[in-house]
CSV table of C-alpha atoms and ligand atoms in Angstrom, one decimal:
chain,number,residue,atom,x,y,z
A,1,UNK,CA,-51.1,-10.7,-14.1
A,2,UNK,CA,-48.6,-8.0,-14.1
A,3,UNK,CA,-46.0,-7.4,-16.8
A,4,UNK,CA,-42.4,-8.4,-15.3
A,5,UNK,CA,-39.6,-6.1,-16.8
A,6,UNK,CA,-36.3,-7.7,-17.0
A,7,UNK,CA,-34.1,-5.5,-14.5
A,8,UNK,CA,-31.9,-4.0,-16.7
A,9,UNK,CA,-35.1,-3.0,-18.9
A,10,UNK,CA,-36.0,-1.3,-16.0
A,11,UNK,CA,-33.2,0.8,-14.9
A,12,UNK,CA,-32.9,1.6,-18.4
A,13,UNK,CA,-36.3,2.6,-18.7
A,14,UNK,CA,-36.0,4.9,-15.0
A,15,UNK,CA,-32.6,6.4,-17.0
A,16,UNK,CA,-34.2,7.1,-19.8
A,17,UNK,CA,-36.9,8.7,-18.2
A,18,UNK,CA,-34.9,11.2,-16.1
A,19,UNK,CA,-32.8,12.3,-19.4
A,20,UNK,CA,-34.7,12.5,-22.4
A,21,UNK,CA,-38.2,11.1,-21.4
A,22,UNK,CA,-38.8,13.9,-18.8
A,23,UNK,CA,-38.6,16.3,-21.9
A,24,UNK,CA,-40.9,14.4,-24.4
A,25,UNK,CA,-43.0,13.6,-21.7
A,26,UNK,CA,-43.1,16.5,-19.2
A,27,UNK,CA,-42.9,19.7,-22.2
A,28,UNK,CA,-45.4,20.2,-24.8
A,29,UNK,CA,-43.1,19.1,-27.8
A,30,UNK,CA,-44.8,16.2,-29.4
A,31,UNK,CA,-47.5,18.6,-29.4
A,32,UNK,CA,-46.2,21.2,-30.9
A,33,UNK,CA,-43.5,19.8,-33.1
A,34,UNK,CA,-44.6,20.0,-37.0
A,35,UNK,CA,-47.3,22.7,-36.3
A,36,UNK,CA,-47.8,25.6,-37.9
A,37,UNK,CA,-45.1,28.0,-37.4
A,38,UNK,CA,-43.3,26.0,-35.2
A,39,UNK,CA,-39.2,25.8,-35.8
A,40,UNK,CA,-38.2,22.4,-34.3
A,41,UNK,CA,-34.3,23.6,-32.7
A,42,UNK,CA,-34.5,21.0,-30.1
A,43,UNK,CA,-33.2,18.0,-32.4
A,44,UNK,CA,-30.6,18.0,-35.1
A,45,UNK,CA,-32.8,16.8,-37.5
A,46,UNK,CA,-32.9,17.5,-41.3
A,47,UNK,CA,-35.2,20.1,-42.8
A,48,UNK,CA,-33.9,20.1,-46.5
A,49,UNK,CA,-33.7,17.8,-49.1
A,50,UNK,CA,-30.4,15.9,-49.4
A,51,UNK,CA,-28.1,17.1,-52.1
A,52,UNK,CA,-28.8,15.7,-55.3
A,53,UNK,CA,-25.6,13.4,-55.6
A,54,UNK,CA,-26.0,11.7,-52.7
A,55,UNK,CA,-29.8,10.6,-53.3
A,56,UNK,CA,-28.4,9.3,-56.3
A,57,UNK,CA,-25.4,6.9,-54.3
A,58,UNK,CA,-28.2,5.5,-52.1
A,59,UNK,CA,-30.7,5.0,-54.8
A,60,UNK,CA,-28.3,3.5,-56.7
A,61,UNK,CA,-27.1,1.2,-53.7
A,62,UNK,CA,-30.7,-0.3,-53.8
A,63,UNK,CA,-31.3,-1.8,-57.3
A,64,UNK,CA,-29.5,-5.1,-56.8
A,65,UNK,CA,-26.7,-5.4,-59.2
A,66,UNK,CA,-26.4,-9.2,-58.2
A,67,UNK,CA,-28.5,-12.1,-56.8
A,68,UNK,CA,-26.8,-12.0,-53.7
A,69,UNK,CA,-26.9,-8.1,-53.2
A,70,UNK,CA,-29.7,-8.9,-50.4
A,71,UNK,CA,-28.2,-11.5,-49.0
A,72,UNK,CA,-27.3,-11.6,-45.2
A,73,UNK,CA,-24.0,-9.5,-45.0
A,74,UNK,CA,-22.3,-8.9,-42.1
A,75,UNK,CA,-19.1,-6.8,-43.3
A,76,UNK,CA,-17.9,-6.1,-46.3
A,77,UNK,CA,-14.1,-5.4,-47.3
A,78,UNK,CA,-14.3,-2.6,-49.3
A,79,UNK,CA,-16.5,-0.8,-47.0
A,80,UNK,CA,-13.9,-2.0,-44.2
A,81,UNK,CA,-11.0,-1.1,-46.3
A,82,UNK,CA,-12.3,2.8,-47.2
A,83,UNK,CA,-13.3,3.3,-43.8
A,84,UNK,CA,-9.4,2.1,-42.6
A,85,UNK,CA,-8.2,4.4,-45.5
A,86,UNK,CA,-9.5,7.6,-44.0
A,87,UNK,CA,-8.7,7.0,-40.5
A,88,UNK,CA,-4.9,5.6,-41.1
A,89,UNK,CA,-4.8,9.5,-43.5
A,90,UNK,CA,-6.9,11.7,-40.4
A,91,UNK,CA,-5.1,10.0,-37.7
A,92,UNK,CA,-1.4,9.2,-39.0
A,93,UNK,CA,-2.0,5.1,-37.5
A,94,UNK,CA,-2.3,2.4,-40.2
A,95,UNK,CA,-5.7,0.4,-39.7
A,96,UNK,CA,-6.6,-2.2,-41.5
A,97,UNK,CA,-10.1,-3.2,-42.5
A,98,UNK,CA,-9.7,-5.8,-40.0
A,99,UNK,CA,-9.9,-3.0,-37.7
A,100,UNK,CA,-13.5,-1.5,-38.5
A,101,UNK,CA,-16.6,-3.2,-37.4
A,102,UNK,CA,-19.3,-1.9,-39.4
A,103,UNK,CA,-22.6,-1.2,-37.8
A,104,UNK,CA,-25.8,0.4,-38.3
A,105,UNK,CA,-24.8,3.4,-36.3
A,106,UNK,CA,-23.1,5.2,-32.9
A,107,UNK,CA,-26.3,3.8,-30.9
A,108,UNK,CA,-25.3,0.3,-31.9
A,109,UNK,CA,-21.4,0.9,-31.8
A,110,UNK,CA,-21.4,2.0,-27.9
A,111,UNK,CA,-23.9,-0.8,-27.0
A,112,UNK,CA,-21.4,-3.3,-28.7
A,113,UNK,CA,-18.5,-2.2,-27.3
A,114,UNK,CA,-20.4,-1.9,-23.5
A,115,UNK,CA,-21.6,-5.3,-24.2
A,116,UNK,CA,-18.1,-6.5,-25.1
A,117,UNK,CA,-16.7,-5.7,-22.4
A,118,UNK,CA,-19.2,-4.8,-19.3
A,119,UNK,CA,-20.0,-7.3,-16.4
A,120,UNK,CA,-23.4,-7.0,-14.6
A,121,UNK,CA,-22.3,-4.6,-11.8
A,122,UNK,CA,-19.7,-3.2,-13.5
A,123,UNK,CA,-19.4,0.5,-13.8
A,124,UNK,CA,-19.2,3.4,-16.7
A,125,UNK,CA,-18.2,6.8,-16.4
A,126,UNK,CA,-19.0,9.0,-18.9
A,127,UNK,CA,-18.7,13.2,-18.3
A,128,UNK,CA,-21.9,15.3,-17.6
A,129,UNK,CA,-22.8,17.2,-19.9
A,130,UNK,CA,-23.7,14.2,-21.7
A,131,UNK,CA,-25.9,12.8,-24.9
A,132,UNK,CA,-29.2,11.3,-23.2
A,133,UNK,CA,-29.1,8.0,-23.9
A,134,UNK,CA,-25.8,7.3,-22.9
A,135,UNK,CA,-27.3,6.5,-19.2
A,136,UNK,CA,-30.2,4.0,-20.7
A,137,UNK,CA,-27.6,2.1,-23.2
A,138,UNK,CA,-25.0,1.7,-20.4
A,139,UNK,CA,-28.3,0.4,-17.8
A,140,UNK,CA,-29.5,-1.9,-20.6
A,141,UNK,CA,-26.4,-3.8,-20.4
A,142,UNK,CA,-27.0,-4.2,-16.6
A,143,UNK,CA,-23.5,-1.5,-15.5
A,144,UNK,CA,-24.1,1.5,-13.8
A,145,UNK,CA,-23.8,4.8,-15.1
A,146,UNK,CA,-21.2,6.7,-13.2
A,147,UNK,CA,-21.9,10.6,-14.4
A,148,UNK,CA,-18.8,13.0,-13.4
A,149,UNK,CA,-19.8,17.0,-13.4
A,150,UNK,CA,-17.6,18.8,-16.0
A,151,UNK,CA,-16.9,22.5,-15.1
A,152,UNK,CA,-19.9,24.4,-16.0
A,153,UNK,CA,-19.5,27.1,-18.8
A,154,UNK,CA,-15.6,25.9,-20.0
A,155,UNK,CA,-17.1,22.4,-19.9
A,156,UNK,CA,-13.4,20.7,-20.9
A,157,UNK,CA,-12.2,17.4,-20.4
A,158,UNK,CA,-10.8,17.0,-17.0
A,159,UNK,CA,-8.9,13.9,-16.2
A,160,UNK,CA,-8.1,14.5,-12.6
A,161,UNK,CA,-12.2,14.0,-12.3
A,162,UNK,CA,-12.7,11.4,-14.3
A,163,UNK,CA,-9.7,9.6,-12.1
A,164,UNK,CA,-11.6,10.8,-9.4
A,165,UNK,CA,-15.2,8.7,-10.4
A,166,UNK,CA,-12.7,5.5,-11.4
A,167,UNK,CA,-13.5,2.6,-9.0
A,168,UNK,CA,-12.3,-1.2,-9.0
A,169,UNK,CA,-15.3,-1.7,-10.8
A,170,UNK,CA,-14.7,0.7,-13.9
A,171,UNK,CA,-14.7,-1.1,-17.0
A,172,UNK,CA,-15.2,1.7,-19.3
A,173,UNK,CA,-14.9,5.5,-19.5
A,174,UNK,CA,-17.2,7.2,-22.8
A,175,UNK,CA,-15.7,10.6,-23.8
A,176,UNK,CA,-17.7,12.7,-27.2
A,177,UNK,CA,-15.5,14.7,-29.3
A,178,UNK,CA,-17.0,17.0,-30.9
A,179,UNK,CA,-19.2,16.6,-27.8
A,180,UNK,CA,-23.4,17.3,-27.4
A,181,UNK,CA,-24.6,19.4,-26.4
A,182,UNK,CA,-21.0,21.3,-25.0
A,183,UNK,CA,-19.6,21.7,-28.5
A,184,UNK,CA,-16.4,21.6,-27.0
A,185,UNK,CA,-13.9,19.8,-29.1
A,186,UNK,CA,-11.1,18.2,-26.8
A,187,UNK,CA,-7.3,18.3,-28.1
A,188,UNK,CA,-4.6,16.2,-27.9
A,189,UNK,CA,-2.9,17.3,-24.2
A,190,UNK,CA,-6.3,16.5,-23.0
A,191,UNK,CA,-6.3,13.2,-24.0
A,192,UNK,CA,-2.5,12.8,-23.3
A,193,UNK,CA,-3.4,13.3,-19.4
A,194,UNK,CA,-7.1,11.2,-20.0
A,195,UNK,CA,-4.3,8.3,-21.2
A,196,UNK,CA,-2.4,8.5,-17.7
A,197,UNK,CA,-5.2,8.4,-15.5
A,198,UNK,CA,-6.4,5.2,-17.8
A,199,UNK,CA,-3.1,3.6,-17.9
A,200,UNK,CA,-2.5,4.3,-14.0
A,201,UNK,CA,-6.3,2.5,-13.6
A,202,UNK,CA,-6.2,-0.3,-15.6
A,203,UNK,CA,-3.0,-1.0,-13.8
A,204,UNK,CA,-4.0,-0.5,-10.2
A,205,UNK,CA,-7.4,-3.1,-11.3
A,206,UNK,CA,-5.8,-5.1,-12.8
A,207,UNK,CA,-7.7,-5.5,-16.2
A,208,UNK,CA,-7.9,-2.5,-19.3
A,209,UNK,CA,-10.6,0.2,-18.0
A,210,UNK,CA,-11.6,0.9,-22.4
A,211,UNK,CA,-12.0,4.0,-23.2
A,212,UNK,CA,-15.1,4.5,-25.7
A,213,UNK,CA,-14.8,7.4,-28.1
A,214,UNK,CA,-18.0,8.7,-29.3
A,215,UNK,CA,-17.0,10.8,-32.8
A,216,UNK,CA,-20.2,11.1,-34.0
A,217,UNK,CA,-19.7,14.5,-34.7
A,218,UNK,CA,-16.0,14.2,-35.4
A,219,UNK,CA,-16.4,16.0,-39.2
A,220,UNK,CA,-18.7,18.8,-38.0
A,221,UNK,CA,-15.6,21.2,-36.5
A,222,UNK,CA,-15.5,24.3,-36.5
A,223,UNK,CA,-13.2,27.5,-37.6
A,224,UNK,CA,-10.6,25.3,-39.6
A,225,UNK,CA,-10.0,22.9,-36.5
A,226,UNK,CA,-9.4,18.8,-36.5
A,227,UNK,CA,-10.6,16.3,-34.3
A,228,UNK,CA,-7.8,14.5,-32.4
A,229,UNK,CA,-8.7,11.2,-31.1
A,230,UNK,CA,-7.7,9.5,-27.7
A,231,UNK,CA,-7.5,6.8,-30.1
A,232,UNK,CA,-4.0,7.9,-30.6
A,233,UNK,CA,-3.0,8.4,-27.2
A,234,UNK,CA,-4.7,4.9,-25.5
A,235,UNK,CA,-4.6,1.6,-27.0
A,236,UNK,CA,-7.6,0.3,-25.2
A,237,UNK,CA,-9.7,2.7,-27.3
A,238,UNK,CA,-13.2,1.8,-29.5
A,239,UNK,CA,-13.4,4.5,-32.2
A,240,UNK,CA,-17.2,4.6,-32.3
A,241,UNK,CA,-18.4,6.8,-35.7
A,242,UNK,CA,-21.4,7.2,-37.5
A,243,UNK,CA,-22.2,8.7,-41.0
A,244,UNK,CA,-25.6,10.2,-39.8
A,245,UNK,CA,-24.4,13.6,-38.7
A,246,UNK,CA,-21.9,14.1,-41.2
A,247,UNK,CA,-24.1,13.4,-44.4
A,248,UNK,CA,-27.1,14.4,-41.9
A,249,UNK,CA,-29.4,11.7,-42.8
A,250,UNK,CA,-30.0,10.1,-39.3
A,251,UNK,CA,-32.5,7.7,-40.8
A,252,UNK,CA,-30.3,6.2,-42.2
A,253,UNK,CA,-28.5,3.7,-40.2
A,254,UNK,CA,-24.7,3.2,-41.0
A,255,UNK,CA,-21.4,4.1,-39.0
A,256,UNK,CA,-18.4,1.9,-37.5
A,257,UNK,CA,-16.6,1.0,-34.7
A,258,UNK,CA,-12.6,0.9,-35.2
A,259,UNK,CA,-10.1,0.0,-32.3
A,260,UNK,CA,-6.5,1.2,-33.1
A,261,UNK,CA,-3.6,-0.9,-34.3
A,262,UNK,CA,-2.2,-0.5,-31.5
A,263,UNK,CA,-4.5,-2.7,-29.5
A,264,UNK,CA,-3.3,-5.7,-28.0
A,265,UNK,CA,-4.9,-8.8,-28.5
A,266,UNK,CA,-6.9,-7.3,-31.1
A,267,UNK,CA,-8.2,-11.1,-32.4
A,268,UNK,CA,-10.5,-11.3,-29.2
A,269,UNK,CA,-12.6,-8.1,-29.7
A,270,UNK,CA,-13.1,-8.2,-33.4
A,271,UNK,CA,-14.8,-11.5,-32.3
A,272,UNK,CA,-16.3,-10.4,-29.2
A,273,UNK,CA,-17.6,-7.3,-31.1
A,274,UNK,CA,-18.7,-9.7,-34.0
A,275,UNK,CA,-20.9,-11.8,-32.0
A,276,UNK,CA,-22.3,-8.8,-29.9
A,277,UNK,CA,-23.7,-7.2,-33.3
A,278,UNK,CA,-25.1,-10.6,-34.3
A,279,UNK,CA,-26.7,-10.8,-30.7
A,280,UNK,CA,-27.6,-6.6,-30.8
A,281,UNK,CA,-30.8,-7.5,-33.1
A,282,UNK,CA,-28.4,-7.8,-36.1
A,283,UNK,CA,-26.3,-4.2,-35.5
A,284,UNK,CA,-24.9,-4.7,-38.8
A,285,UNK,CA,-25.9,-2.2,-41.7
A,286,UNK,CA,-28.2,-2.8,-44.4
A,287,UNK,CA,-26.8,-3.9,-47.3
A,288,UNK,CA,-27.6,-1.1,-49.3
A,289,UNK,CA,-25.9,0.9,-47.3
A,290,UNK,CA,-23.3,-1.1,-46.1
A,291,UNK,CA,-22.3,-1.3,-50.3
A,292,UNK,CA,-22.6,2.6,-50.8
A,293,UNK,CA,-19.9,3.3,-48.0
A,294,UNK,CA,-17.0,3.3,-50.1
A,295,UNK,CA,-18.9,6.4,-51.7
A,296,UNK,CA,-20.3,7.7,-48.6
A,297,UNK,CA,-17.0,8.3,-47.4
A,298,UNK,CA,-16.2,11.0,-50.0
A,299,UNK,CA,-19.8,13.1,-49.2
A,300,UNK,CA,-20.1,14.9,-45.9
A,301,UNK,CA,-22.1,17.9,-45.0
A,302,UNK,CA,-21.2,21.3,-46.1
A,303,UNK,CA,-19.8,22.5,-42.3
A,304,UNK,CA,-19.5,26.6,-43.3
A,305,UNK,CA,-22.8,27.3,-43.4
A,306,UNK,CA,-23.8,25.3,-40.3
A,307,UNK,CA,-20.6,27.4,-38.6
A,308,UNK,CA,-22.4,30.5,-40.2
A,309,UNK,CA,-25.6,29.7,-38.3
A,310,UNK,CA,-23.5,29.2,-35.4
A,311,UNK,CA,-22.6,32.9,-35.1
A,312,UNK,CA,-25.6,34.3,-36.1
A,313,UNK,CA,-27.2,32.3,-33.2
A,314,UNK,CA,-24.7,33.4,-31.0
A,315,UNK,CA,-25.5,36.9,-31.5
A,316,UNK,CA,-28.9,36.8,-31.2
A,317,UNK,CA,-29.0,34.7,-28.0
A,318,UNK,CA,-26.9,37.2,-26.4
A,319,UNK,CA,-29.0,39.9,-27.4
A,320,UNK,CA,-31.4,38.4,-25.9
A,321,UNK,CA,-29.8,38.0,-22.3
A,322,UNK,CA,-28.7,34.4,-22.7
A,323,UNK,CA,-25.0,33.5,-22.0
A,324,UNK,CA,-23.6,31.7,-24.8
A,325,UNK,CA,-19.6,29.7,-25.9
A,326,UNK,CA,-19.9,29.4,-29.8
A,327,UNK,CA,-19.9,25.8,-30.1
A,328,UNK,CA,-16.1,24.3,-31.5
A,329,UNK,CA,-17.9,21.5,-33.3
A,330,UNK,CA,-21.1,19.6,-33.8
A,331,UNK,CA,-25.1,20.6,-34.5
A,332,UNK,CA,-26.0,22.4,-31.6
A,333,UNK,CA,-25.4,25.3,-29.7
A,334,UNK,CA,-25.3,25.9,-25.4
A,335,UNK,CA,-27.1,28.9,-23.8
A,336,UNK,CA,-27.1,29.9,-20.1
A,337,UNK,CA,-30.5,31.1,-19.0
A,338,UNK,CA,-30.4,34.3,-16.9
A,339,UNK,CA,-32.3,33.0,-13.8
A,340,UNK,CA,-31.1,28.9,-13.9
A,341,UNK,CA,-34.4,27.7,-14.7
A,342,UNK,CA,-34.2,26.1,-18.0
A,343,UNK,CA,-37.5,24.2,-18.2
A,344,UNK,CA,-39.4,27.7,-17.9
A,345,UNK,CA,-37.2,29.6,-20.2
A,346,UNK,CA,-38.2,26.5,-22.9
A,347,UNK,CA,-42.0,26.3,-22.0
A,348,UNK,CA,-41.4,30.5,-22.6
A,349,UNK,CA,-39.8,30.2,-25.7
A,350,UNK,CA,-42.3,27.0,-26.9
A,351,UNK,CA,-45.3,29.7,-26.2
A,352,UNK,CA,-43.8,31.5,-29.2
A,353,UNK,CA,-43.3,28.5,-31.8
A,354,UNK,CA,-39.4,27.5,-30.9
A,355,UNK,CA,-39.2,24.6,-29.5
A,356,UNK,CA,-35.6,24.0,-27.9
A,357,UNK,CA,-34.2,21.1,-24.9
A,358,UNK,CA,-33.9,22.1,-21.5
A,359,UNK,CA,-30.3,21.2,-21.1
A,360,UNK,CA,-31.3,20.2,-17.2
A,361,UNK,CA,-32.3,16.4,-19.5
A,362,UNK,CA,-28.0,16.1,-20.9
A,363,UNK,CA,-26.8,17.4,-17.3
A,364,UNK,CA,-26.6,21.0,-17.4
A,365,UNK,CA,-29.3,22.5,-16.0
A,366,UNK,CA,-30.0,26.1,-16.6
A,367,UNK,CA,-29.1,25.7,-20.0
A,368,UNK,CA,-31.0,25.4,-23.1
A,369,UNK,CA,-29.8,23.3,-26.4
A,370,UNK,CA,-30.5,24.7,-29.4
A,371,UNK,CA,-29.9,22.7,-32.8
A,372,UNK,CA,-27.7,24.3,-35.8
A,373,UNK,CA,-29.7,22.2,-38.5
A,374,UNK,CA,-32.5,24.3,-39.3
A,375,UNK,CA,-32.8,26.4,-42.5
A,376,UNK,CA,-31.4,29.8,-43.0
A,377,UNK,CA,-35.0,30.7,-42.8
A,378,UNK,CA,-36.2,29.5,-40.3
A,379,UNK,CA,-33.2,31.0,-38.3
A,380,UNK,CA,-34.0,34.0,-39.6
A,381,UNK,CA,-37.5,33.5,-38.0
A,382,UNK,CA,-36.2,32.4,-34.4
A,383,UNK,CA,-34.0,35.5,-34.4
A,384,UNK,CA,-36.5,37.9,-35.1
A,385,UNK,CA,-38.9,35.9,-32.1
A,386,UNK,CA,-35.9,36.0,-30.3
A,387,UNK,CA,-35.4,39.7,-30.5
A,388,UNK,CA,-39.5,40.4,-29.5
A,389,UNK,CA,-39.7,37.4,-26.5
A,390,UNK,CA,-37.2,38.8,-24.2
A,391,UNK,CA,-39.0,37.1,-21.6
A,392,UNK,CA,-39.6,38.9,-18.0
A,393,UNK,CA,-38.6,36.7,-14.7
A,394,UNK,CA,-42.3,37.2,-13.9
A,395,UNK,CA,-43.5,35.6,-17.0
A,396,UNK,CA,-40.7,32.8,-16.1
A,397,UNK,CA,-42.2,32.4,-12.4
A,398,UNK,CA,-45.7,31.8,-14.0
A,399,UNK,CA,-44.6,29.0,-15.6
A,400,UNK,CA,-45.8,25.5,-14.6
A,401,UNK,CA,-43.9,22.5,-15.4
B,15,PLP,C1,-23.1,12.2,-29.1
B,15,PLP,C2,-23.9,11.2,-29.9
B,15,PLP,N1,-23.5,9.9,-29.9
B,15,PLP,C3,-24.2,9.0,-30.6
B,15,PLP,C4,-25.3,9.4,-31.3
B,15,PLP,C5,-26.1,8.4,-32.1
B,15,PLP,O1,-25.8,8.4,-33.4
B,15,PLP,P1,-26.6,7.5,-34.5
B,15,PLP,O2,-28.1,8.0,-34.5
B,15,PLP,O3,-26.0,7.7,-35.8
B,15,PLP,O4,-26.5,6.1,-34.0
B,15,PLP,C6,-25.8,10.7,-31.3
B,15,PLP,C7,-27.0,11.1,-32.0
B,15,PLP,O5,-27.6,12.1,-31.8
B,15,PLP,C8,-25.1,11.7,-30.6
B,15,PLP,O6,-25.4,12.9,-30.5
């Protein structure tokens, strides 16, 4: 008897594979990856230890200091209260820990929030370029992804477009500030117009179209800048954080999502997004974590020398004959391939041990991603293969898929 896929599994499942399952399955990176001689720039994963101190905050976390330290949690005040601290300081609003929903991370925070407040039918913009699985998540909740074309190369937020893509259906709009793969870091007068169009919307439908905010990234900023949030501009805003990037441990699962005093109704959601973390295979963090927050808070990356990386990449790249915007933000970094064909320039480049994401799988084809994470040594490697693989358009037109 054949298997029968729920249909949001499945449309989730044909999303996934046209984003990032076309690259893991089409390109020779599970292959390659962890080879020898093979730099890994097409994720931002960790290839150094963690500092020191931090090891010793989550070890620490684990040895239970009572008989209820493994007990089901869901949250947990002080984590709630630290978490409202910072935000009320960054963004000049005062949350309260009743504010902060605590989960175990942004893939949990934006499926909460879409099931929170998503209909089967309903729709979701989000702006192209875009992470991969924002496509899948919105499917799996049985909406349908509603993808608006950014500007290629300036890549900003542009709210006449999204106003544009904004239907009777719209329930949601997901913006990502510091955003992957752009790097582009959008400022307050772009979210002062994004807040008209959503005010004008909601309005006209007759029910809130929320805005998600996806700030994974939103401590990894470049050259002195902050991170504005619409958060300050739109009431019907869902924060949606994660500490991940910015202690760079992406295994382990923690992050929040915060909705803005200024909410109405608030009582409604924090239930709504309650239950949907209890019904989201238990979205809350593990305890462990969940307890270490409070000290998590006061550890984040060192940003400099990913910012260094940054320029050094940008250099070579360009020496190279790629086109490249040094990133404002985040762990990656945007490169224009001469000739538009980004899955040959990447099979190219995989030939000679870097292995890098055809941008074609976030919605920018004839671009390549490339990740800021690695080591200053193994940069130093991919620029020197850089500077000897300036590959020929023949060589590209051999290429197979
Ligand atoms: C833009 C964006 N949003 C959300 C996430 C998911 O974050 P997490 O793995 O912490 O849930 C990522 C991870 O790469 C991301 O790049």
């Amino acid at each position: 008897m054949e298997h029968r896929i729920s249909r949001q599994m499945t449309d989730a499942t044909d999303a996934y594979g046209r984003r990032l399952g076309a690259y893991l399955e089409q390109s020779s990176y599970s292959r390659l990856r962890g080879g020898p001689g093979v730099i890994d720039l097409a994720f931002g994963d960790p290839h150094e230890f963690p500092a020191p101190a931090l090891v010793e905050v989550l070890q620490r976390h684990l040895s239970p200091q009572h008989t209820d330290w493994f007990a089901y949690t869901r949250d947990h005040p002080p984590a709630q209260e630290s978490v409202a601290a910072t935000l009320s300081r960054e963004l000049a609003l005062p949350f309260t820990a009743d504010d902060v929903a605590l989960t175990n991370g942004a893939f949990a925070g934006l499926t909460i929030c879409l099931r929170s407040v998503c209909d089967p039918g309903d729709e979701v913009v989000y702006l192209d370029p875009a992470w991969f699985y924002y496509e899948p998540i919105i499917a799996s909740v049985g909406a349908v992804p509603r993808p608006v074309a950014l500007t290629p190369g300036s890549w900003r937020l542009d709210a006449e477009l999204v106003a544009a893509a904004i239907t009777p259906r719209t329930s949601a709009v997901i913006v990502n500030s510091p955003n992957n793969p752009t790097g582009a870091v959008y400022t307050d007068e772009e979210y002062a117009a994004l807040a008209e169009v959503l005010r004008e919307a909601s309005a006209r439908n007759g029910r809130p179209v929320y805005l998600l905010s996806d700030e994974a990234y939103r401590r990894i900023v470049f050259d002195g800048r902050s991170c504005p949030s619409p958060a300050t501009h739109y009431p019907f805003t869902f924060l949606v954080h994660t500490y991940t990037k910015t202690l760079l441990l992406p295994g382990e699962r923690v992050g929040y999502v915060a909705i803005p005093p200024t909410m109405p109704d608030p009582a409604v959601l924090r239930r709504a997004l309650t239950v949907a973390r209890l019904t989201t295979g238990w979205a809350f963090p593990n305890n462990s974590l969940l307890f270490a927050l409070p000290e998590l808070e006061q550890h984040a990356l060192q940003v400099k020398p990913i910012e260094q990386r940054r320029d050094l990449l940008v250099d070579a790249l360009r020496e190279a004959g790629y086109e490249v915007q040094p990133s404002e933000g985040t762990f990656y970094l945007l490169a224009r391939v001469p000739d538009a064909d980004d899955w040959a320039h990447a099979a190219v480049l995989e030939e000679r041990g870097l292995l890098v994401l055809p941008a074609s799988v976030m919605g920018a084809p004839g671009y390549l991603r490339l990740s800021l994470t690695v080591t200053d040594d193994m940069l130093e490697e991919t620029i020197g293969r850089l500077r000897s693989a300036r590959p020929s358009t023949r060589e590209h037109a051999s290429v197979q898929r």
